[in-house]
Short mmCIF file of C-alpha atoms and ligand atoms in Angstrom, two decimals:
data_model
loop_
_atom_site.label_atom_id
_atom_site.label_comp_id
_atom_site.label_asym_id
_atom_site.label_seq_id
_atom_site.Cartn_x
_atom_site.Cartn_y
_atom_site.Cartn_z
CA MET A 808 0.00 0.00 0.00
CA LYS A 809 1.34 3.40 -0.98
CA LYS A 810 0.80 6.82 0.52
CA ILE A 811 0.78 9.64 -2.01
CA GLY A 812 0.53 13.42 -1.77
CA ILE A 813 -1.00 15.95 -4.15
CA MET A 814 0.11 19.57 -4.37
CA THR A 815 -1.16 22.38 -6.64
CA THR A 816 1.21 25.30 -7.21
CA GLY A 817 1.45 28.49 -9.28
CA GLY A 818 -1.55 30.33 -10.72
CA ASP A 819 -4.81 28.40 -10.55
CA CYS A 820 -6.89 27.35 -13.55
CA SER A 821 -9.99 25.32 -14.14
CA GLY A 822 -9.48 21.55 -14.14
CA LEU A 823 -7.36 21.25 -10.99
CA ASN A 824 -10.27 19.84 -9.00
CA THR A 825 -11.04 17.28 -11.69
CA ALA A 826 -7.40 16.13 -11.58
CA ILE A 827 -7.47 15.91 -7.78
CA ASN A 828 -10.77 14.03 -7.79
CA ARG A 829 -9.53 11.51 -10.36
CA ILE A 830 -6.20 10.93 -8.60
CA VAL A 831 -7.99 10.24 -5.32
CA ARG A 832 -10.46 7.96 -7.07
CA GLY A 833 -7.76 5.92 -8.85
CA ALA A 834 -5.52 5.83 -5.79
CA ASN A 835 -8.30 4.59 -3.50
CA LEU A 836 -9.12 1.81 -5.97
CA ARG A 837 -5.50 0.73 -5.76
CA GLY A 838 -5.74 0.73 -1.97
CA TRP A 839 -3.46 3.75 -1.60
CA SER A 840 -4.02 6.61 0.82
CA VAL A 841 -3.86 10.24 -0.33
CA VAL A 842 -3.04 13.48 1.43
CA GLY A 843 -3.53 16.91 -0.06
CA ILE A 844 -0.89 19.51 0.75
CA ILE A 845 -2.63 22.78 1.48
CA ASP A 846 -1.41 26.03 -0.11
CA GLY A 847 1.31 24.52 -2.28
CA THR A 848 4.83 24.57 -0.85
CA ASP A 849 3.58 26.84 1.93
CA GLY A 850 1.83 23.80 3.40
CA LEU A 851 5.19 22.10 3.79
CA CYS A 852 6.69 25.03 5.65
CA THR A 853 4.62 24.62 8.79
CA SER A 854 5.30 22.13 11.52
CA PRO A 855 3.44 19.83 11.30
CA ALA A 856 2.87 20.17 7.56
CA ASN A 857 -0.52 21.57 6.57
CA VAL A 858 -2.15 18.55 4.95
CA GLU A 859 -5.59 17.00 4.66
CA LYS A 860 -6.45 13.36 4.15
CA LEU A 861 -8.32 13.08 0.85
CA THR A 862 -11.02 10.51 0.26
CA ILE A 863 -13.72 10.11 -2.33
CA LYS A 864 -16.07 11.75 0.21
CA SER A 865 -13.85 14.78 0.79
CA VAL A 866 -13.48 15.47 -2.94
CA PRO A 867 -17.08 15.00 -4.12
CA ILE A 868 -17.64 14.20 -7.77
CA GLU A 869 -20.09 17.10 -8.23
CA ASN A 870 -17.39 19.58 -7.20
CA ALA A 871 -14.83 18.21 -9.63
CA ARG A 872 -16.05 20.63 -12.30
CA LEU A 873 -15.38 23.77 -10.24
CA GLY A 874 -12.56 26.22 -10.93
CA GLY A 875 -9.86 26.93 -8.33
CA SER A 876 -8.20 24.21 -6.28
CA TYR A 877 -9.56 22.43 -3.20
CA LEU A 878 -5.99 22.52 -1.97
CA HIS A 879 -5.31 26.20 -2.75
CA ASN A 880 -2.27 27.31 -4.74
CA GLY A 881 -0.18 29.15 -2.17
CA ASN A 882 -0.56 31.83 0.43
CA HIS A 883 1.24 35.09 -0.36
CA CYS A 884 1.85 35.74 3.37
CA MET A 885 3.91 32.61 3.79
CA MET A 886 7.29 31.35 2.72
CA ASN A 887 7.62 30.15 -0.86
CA PHE A 888 10.40 29.86 -3.45
CA GLU A 889 10.13 33.54 -4.38
CA THR A 890 10.26 34.93 -0.85
CA ALA A 891 12.90 32.38 0.21
CA VAL A 892 15.20 33.44 -2.63
CA LYS A 893 14.55 37.13 -2.03
CA THR A 894 15.27 36.89 1.70
CA GLY A 895 18.29 34.60 1.25
CA HIS A 896 16.57 31.66 2.97
CA LEU A 897 16.50 29.24 0.05
CA ASP A 898 18.63 26.56 1.73
CA GLN A 899 16.48 26.66 4.86
CA PHE A 900 13.32 26.58 2.74
CA ASN A 901 14.51 23.59 0.69
CA LYS A 902 15.47 21.76 3.90
CA MET A 903 12.05 22.45 5.34
CA LEU A 904 10.32 20.98 2.29
CA LYS A 905 12.49 17.87 2.38
CA THR A 906 11.98 17.35 6.11
CA SER A 907 8.21 17.80 5.87
CA LEU A 908 7.94 15.35 2.99
CA ALA A 909 10.03 12.81 4.92
CA LYS A 910 7.86 13.26 8.03
CA LEU A 911 4.75 12.69 5.95
CA LYS A 912 6.28 9.36 4.84
CA LEU A 913 5.05 9.85 1.29
CA ASP A 914 5.92 7.26 -1.33
CA ALA A 915 5.06 9.67 -4.13
CA LEU A 916 4.10 13.27 -4.74
CA VAL A 917 1.94 14.43 -7.63
CA LEU A 918 2.86 18.03 -8.33
CA ILE A 919 0.31 19.83 -10.50
CA GLY A 920 2.04 22.98 -11.74
CA GLY A 921 3.06 25.27 -14.58
CA ASN A 922 6.45 25.85 -16.19
CA GLY A 923 7.73 27.80 -13.16
CA SER A 924 6.84 25.07 -10.66
CA LEU A 925 8.14 22.24 -12.82
CA SER A 926 11.39 24.04 -13.62
CA LEU A 927 11.88 24.82 -9.92
CA ALA A 928 11.15 21.22 -8.96
CA TRP A 929 13.86 20.00 -11.33
CA ALA A 930 16.36 22.68 -10.24
CA ASN A 931 15.80 21.69 -6.59
CA ARG A 932 15.23 17.99 -7.23
CA ASP A 933 17.13 16.86 -4.14
CA ILE A 934 14.04 17.90 -2.13
CA TYR A 935 12.15 15.02 -3.73
CA SER A 936 14.90 12.42 -3.60
CA GLY A 937 13.15 10.40 -0.88
CA LEU A 938 10.01 9.78 -2.94
CA GLN A 939 8.66 9.49 -6.47
CA LEU A 940 7.98 12.87 -8.07
CA VAL A 941 5.35 12.86 -10.82
CA CYS A 942 4.34 16.21 -12.35
CA ILE A 943 1.15 17.14 -14.20
CA PRO A 944 1.20 20.27 -16.39
CA LYS A 945 -1.54 22.86 -15.90
CA THR A 946 -1.82 26.46 -17.08
CA ILE A 947 -4.09 28.66 -19.14
CA ASP A 948 -0.97 29.99 -20.91
CA MET A 949 -0.15 26.68 -22.72
CA ASP A 950 3.51 27.63 -22.53
CA LEU A 951 5.06 24.29 -21.51
CA PRO A 952 7.13 22.37 -24.04
CA LEU A 953 6.51 18.72 -25.05
CA THR A 954 2.81 18.53 -24.26
CA ASP A 955 0.05 19.24 -26.81
CA ARG A 956 -2.22 20.50 -24.04
CA THR A 957 -2.12 21.69 -20.44
CA ILE A 958 -5.02 21.41 -18.01
CA GLY A 959 -6.97 24.70 -17.91
CA PHE A 960 -6.19 25.91 -21.41
CA ASP A 961 -9.40 24.71 -23.03
CA THR A 962 -11.58 26.20 -20.30
CA ALA A 963 -9.75 29.53 -20.60
CA ILE A 964 -10.44 29.61 -24.36
CA ASP A 965 -14.06 28.78 -23.64
CA GLN A 966 -14.34 31.54 -21.06
CA LEU A 967 -12.87 34.07 -23.51
CA THR A 968 -15.19 32.86 -26.24
CA LYS A 969 -18.29 33.30 -24.08
CA TYR A 970 -17.06 36.73 -22.98
CA CYS A 971 -16.49 37.89 -26.57
CA ASP A 972 -19.81 36.43 -27.75
CA GLN A 973 -21.49 38.88 -25.35
CA LEU A 974 -19.24 41.79 -26.28
CA LEU A 975 -20.04 41.34 -29.97
CA LEU A 976 -23.70 42.12 -29.32
CA THR A 977 -23.02 45.45 -27.65
CA ALA A 978 -20.27 46.11 -30.23
CA ARG A 979 -22.84 45.76 -33.01
CA SER A 980 -25.35 48.04 -31.22
CA HIS A 981 -22.77 50.80 -30.92
CA HIS A 982 -20.81 50.29 -34.15
CA ARG A 983 -17.62 49.92 -32.18
CA TRP A 984 -14.62 47.62 -31.87
CA PHE A 985 -13.57 45.82 -28.71
CA ILE A 986 -9.91 45.28 -28.03
CA VAL A 987 -9.86 42.28 -25.72
CA GLN A 988 -6.68 41.71 -23.71
CA THR A 989 -5.99 38.08 -22.84
CA MET A 990 -3.63 36.64 -20.27
CA GLY A 991 -0.80 34.33 -21.32
CA ARG A 992 2.33 36.18 -20.18
CA ASP A 993 4.82 36.27 -23.07
CA CYS A 994 3.19 33.37 -24.92
CA GLY A 995 0.48 34.04 -27.51
CA MET A 996 -1.18 30.60 -27.51
CA LEU A 997 -4.21 31.69 -25.53
CA ALA A 998 -4.87 34.84 -27.60
CA LEU A 999 -4.33 32.97 -30.88
CA ASN A 1000 -6.70 30.11 -30.05
CA ALA A 1001 -9.35 32.35 -28.48
CA GLY A 1002 -9.10 34.78 -31.41
CA ILE A 1003 -9.76 31.97 -33.87
CA ALA A 1004 -12.63 30.66 -31.72
CA VAL A 1005 -14.45 34.00 -31.65
CA GLY A 1006 -13.69 34.98 -35.24
CA ALA A 1007 -11.63 38.02 -34.27
CA ASP A 1008 -10.61 40.41 -37.06
CA ALA A 1009 -7.10 40.82 -35.69
CA ILE A 1010 -4.95 38.81 -33.30
CA LEU A 1011 -1.78 40.33 -31.88
CA ILE A 1012 0.66 38.08 -30.06
CA PRO A 1013 4.18 38.59 -28.68
CA GLU A 1014 5.76 36.12 -31.10
CA ILE A 1015 4.77 38.06 -34.26
CA LYS A 1016 5.76 41.59 -35.23
CA PHE A 1017 2.87 43.78 -36.23
CA ASP A 1018 2.37 47.33 -37.43
CA LEU A 1019 -0.22 49.65 -35.92
CA ASP A 1020 -0.86 51.47 -39.21
CA GLU A 1021 -1.45 48.14 -40.96
CA LEU A 1022 -3.87 47.20 -38.18
CA VAL A 1023 -5.77 50.49 -38.60
CA ALA A 1024 -5.93 50.04 -42.41
CA HIS A 1025 -7.19 46.48 -41.91
CA ILE A 1026 -9.97 47.58 -39.55
CA LYS A 1027 -10.96 50.51 -41.78
CA SER A 1028 -11.19 48.27 -44.84
CA ASN A 1029 -13.63 45.96 -43.04
CA GLU A 1030 -17.23 45.87 -44.28
CA ARG A 1031 -18.35 45.47 -40.68
CA ASP A 1032 -17.97 48.43 -38.34
CA TYR A 1033 -17.68 46.30 -35.19
CA GLY A 1034 -15.79 43.25 -34.05
CA ILE A 1035 -13.06 41.88 -31.82
CA ILE A 1036 -9.35 42.61 -31.84
CA MET A 1037 -7.68 40.03 -29.61
CA VAL A 1038 -4.40 41.11 -28.03
CA SER A 1039 -2.14 39.13 -25.77
CA GLU A 1040 -0.98 40.79 -22.54
CA GLY A 1041 2.61 40.09 -23.59
CA ILE A 1042 2.76 42.35 -26.67
CA THR A 1043 4.90 45.47 -26.60
CA ILE A 1044 4.75 48.53 -28.84
CA ARG A 1045 7.81 50.71 -29.19
CA GLY A 1046 7.18 54.25 -27.98
CA HIS A 1047 3.95 53.31 -26.19
CA SER A 1048 3.37 52.42 -22.57
CA GLY A 1049 0.53 51.08 -20.47
CA ARG A 1050 -1.69 48.05 -20.91
CA PRO A 1051 -1.52 46.66 -24.46
CA ALA A 1052 -5.29 46.93 -25.05
CA ASP A 1053 -5.21 50.57 -23.91
CA MET A 1054 -2.30 51.33 -26.26
CA ILE A 1055 -4.18 49.89 -29.24
CA SER A 1056 -7.36 51.63 -28.15
CA ARG A 1057 -5.64 55.04 -28.08
CA LYS A 1058 -4.25 54.48 -31.56
CA LEU A 1059 -7.65 53.45 -33.00
CA THR A 1060 -9.34 56.43 -31.33
CA ALA A 1061 -6.74 58.77 -32.80
CA CYS A 1062 -7.54 57.29 -36.22
CA GLY A 1063 -11.28 57.81 -35.80
CA ILE A 1064 -12.24 54.19 -35.09
CA PRO A 1065 -14.79 53.94 -32.25
CA ASN A 1066 -13.62 51.33 -29.77
CA ARG A 1067 -13.30 50.21 -26.17
CA ALA A 1068 -10.65 48.15 -24.39
CA ALA A 1069 -11.94 45.12 -22.45
CA PHE A 1070 -10.20 43.05 -19.79
CA PRO A 1071 -11.59 39.59 -19.05
CA ASP A 1072 -8.83 39.15 -16.47
CA TYR A 1073 -9.23 36.33 -13.96
CA ILE A 1074 -12.39 34.83 -15.42
CA GLN A 1075 -9.92 33.15 -17.81
CA ARG A 1076 -8.65 31.10 -14.89
CA ALA A 1077 -12.12 30.36 -13.54
CA GLY A 1078 -15.39 28.95 -14.87
CA ASP A 1079 -16.74 25.43 -14.88
CA THR A 1080 -14.23 23.03 -16.38
CA THR A 1081 -15.01 22.13 -20.00
CA ALA A 1082 -15.54 18.49 -20.95
CA HIS A 1083 -12.24 18.58 -22.86
CA ASP A 1084 -10.33 19.73 -19.79
CA ARG A 1085 -12.08 17.14 -17.63
CA ILE A 1086 -11.09 14.38 -20.02
CA LEU A 1087 -7.54 15.70 -20.15
CA ALA A 1088 -7.36 15.93 -16.34
CA THR A 1089 -8.63 12.35 -16.09
CA LYS A 1090 -6.08 11.10 -18.63
CA MET A 1091 -3.26 12.92 -16.86
CA ALA A 1092 -4.37 11.63 -13.44
CA ASP A 1093 -4.51 8.07 -14.75
CA CYS A 1094 -1.09 8.44 -16.36
CA ALA A 1095 0.37 9.81 -13.11
CA LEU A 1096 -1.05 6.89 -11.11
CA ASN A 1097 0.36 4.37 -13.60
CA ALA A 1098 3.74 6.10 -13.37
CA ILE A 1099 3.68 5.76 -9.58
CA GLU A 1100 2.70 2.11 -9.91
CA ASN A 1101 5.66 1.60 -12.29
CA ASN A 1102 8.03 3.22 -9.78
CA GLU A 1103 8.84 6.13 -12.10
CA THR A 1104 10.19 9.35 -10.63
CA TYR A 1105 11.17 12.85 -11.82
CA VAL A 1106 8.72 12.51 -14.68
CA MET A 1107 6.02 14.65 -16.18
CA THR A 1108 2.80 13.54 -17.87
CA ILE A 1109 2.28 14.87 -21.39
CA LEU A 1110 -0.41 14.61 -24.05
CA ARG A 1111 0.81 13.69 -27.51
CA ASP A 1112 -1.57 12.72 -30.35
CA ASN A 1113 -4.38 12.41 -27.82
CA VAL A 1114 -2.52 9.87 -25.68
CA CYS A 1115 -0.94 10.59 -22.30
CA HIS A 1116 2.44 9.25 -21.33
CA THR A 1117 5.38 10.30 -19.19
CA VAL A 1118 8.70 11.91 -20.09
CA PRO A 1119 11.66 12.60 -17.81
CA LEU A 1120 11.50 16.04 -16.21
CA SER A 1121 15.02 16.66 -17.57
CA GLU A 1122 13.61 16.36 -21.11
CA PHE A 1123 11.04 19.03 -20.29
CA VAL A 1124 13.78 21.35 -19.04
CA ASP A 1125 15.92 20.77 -22.16
CA ALA A 1126 13.05 21.04 -24.65
CA GLY A 1127 11.89 24.56 -23.82
CA GLU A 1128 13.41 27.97 -24.29
CA ARG A 1129 15.28 28.90 -21.14
CA VAL A 1130 13.89 32.16 -19.84
CA ARG A 1131 14.69 34.03 -16.63
CA ASP A 1132 11.96 33.50 -14.05
CA PRO A 1133 10.49 36.96 -13.34
CA ASN A 1134 9.70 35.95 -9.76
CA VAL A 1135 12.75 33.99 -8.69
CA PRO A 1136 16.08 35.78 -9.26
CA GLY A 1137 18.76 33.54 -10.75
CA MET A 1138 16.24 30.93 -11.84
CA CYS A 1139 15.29 29.95 -15.41
CA THR A 1140 12.05 28.39 -16.60
CA SER A 1141 11.54 26.15 -19.61
CA ASN A 1142 9.04 27.90 -21.88
CA ALA A 1143 7.19 27.16 -25.11
CA TYR A 1144 5.81 29.70 -27.57
CA VAL A 1145 3.69 29.93 -30.71
CA GLU A 1146 5.94 28.43 -33.37
CA PRO A 1147 6.02 30.00 -36.87
CA ASP A 1148 4.61 26.77 -38.31
CA ASN A 1149 1.58 26.73 -35.97
CA PRO A 1150 -1.26 25.82 -38.39
CA LEU A 1151 -3.58 28.42 -36.83
CA LEU A 1152 -1.35 31.22 -38.14
CA ALA A 1153 -1.79 30.16 -41.76
CA ILE A 1154 -5.51 29.66 -41.17
CA ALA A 1155 -5.79 33.14 -39.64
CA ASP A 1156 -4.04 34.56 -42.72
CA SER A 1157 -6.33 32.80 -45.13
CA MET A 1158 -9.42 33.89 -43.17
CA GLY A 1159 -8.38 37.54 -43.50
CA ILE A 1160 -7.48 37.95 -39.82
CA TYR A 1161 -4.71 40.50 -39.30
CA ILE A 1162 -1.89 38.85 -37.37
CA GLY A 1163 1.04 41.04 -38.37
CA GLN A 1164 4.09 40.14 -40.42
CA LYS A 1165 3.05 38.29 -43.55
CA ARG A 1166 4.18 34.70 -43.78
CA LYS A 1167 4.39 32.57 -46.92
O1 LIG B 707 0.37 32.04 -15.63
C1 LIG B 707 -0.99 32.19 -15.49
C2 LIG B 707 -1.39 33.63 -15.42
O2 LIG B 707 -2.79 33.68 -15.31
C3 LIG B 707 -0.89 34.52 -16.54
O3 LIG B 707 -1.61 34.34 -17.73
C4 LIG B 707 -1.01 35.89 -15.91
O4 LIG B 707 -0.14 36.82 -16.48
C5 LIG B 707 -0.60 35.60 -14.50
O5 LIG B 707 -0.86 34.24 -14.24
C6 LIG B 707 -1.29 36.45 -13.47
O6 LIG B 707 -0.77 36.11 -12.23
P1 LIG B 707 -1.24 36.72 -10.84
O7 LIG B 707 -2.16 35.71 -10.24
O8 LIG B 707 0.03 36.81 -10.07
O9 LIG B 707 -1.88 38.03 -11.10
#
């Protein structure tokens, strides 16, 4: 009989509770016990560790669709990697995590996190040397290498789609354009996919150079006098400052195009989990449980061609672009971006959506 732990870290997204529910369900069937670590790594920094025994009753099936995480994702008041590095207490922090995990006598830990959490886990892998570490990728940004999908991405696209569906109605009434700013950090996957889903007239992402005058000409040449311009929060415009949607809005206003900037913000991370995300979370949970059964460690579950399997965490670190972590000085994360051969770019082009620099 094994004892496993589950921890959710980094920004939340919809689908975490489905993953937790399915892990508990599969683990219980195998006769394993499960504890949930509360508040991410913060829960390992208290003595005793802040954990909760998880059973099928404590993670009810009807709640598995809800956004957020039963286990929480971290408490800003407490010690975490960022504050430990900033205050020079990283060694002490790492020791605390290792000691707490040892005291919990865990055989395995399922870490559900984004590129920051997974990169940190690999960089500080000694913490997990006494158990099996199995990671599951989640994020609305879809900026992790190797996997075709991350938990939470589909729901975020759905949330943006529903939001824009409503905006389009008021846009039509007032003959105006809405510039919708998506999350995604410096990765344009979310804006690109949501833009295609809603039938945006322009999609601006950090990976592709664009020209404001071209954008204006494109909007002016449109037969419709309303619509959506989807912009990723990560775009920058030389000589302009402020929020990207506001920058574009000012330019359109100056050119006589009626418009408003709109910020869906954190609803992208919330909302009932879509069926796609629930299926993905179930596949990932099942894959993680099988990995534990097979005594794998330092692995990550990925989706490739609709099938989940595991890859070594080291492969994940090597596969991405190494980028400085904005929150942890001296630390790099392994990131993925919209590649120039992403099929949606060519489709956007052929559908007359302005996406910037022309590609052949
Ligand atoms: O990484 C997920 C994400 O939602 C990004 O898209 C966004 O930039 C960021 O987190 C917001 O983080 P915070 O919760 O710190 O505001």
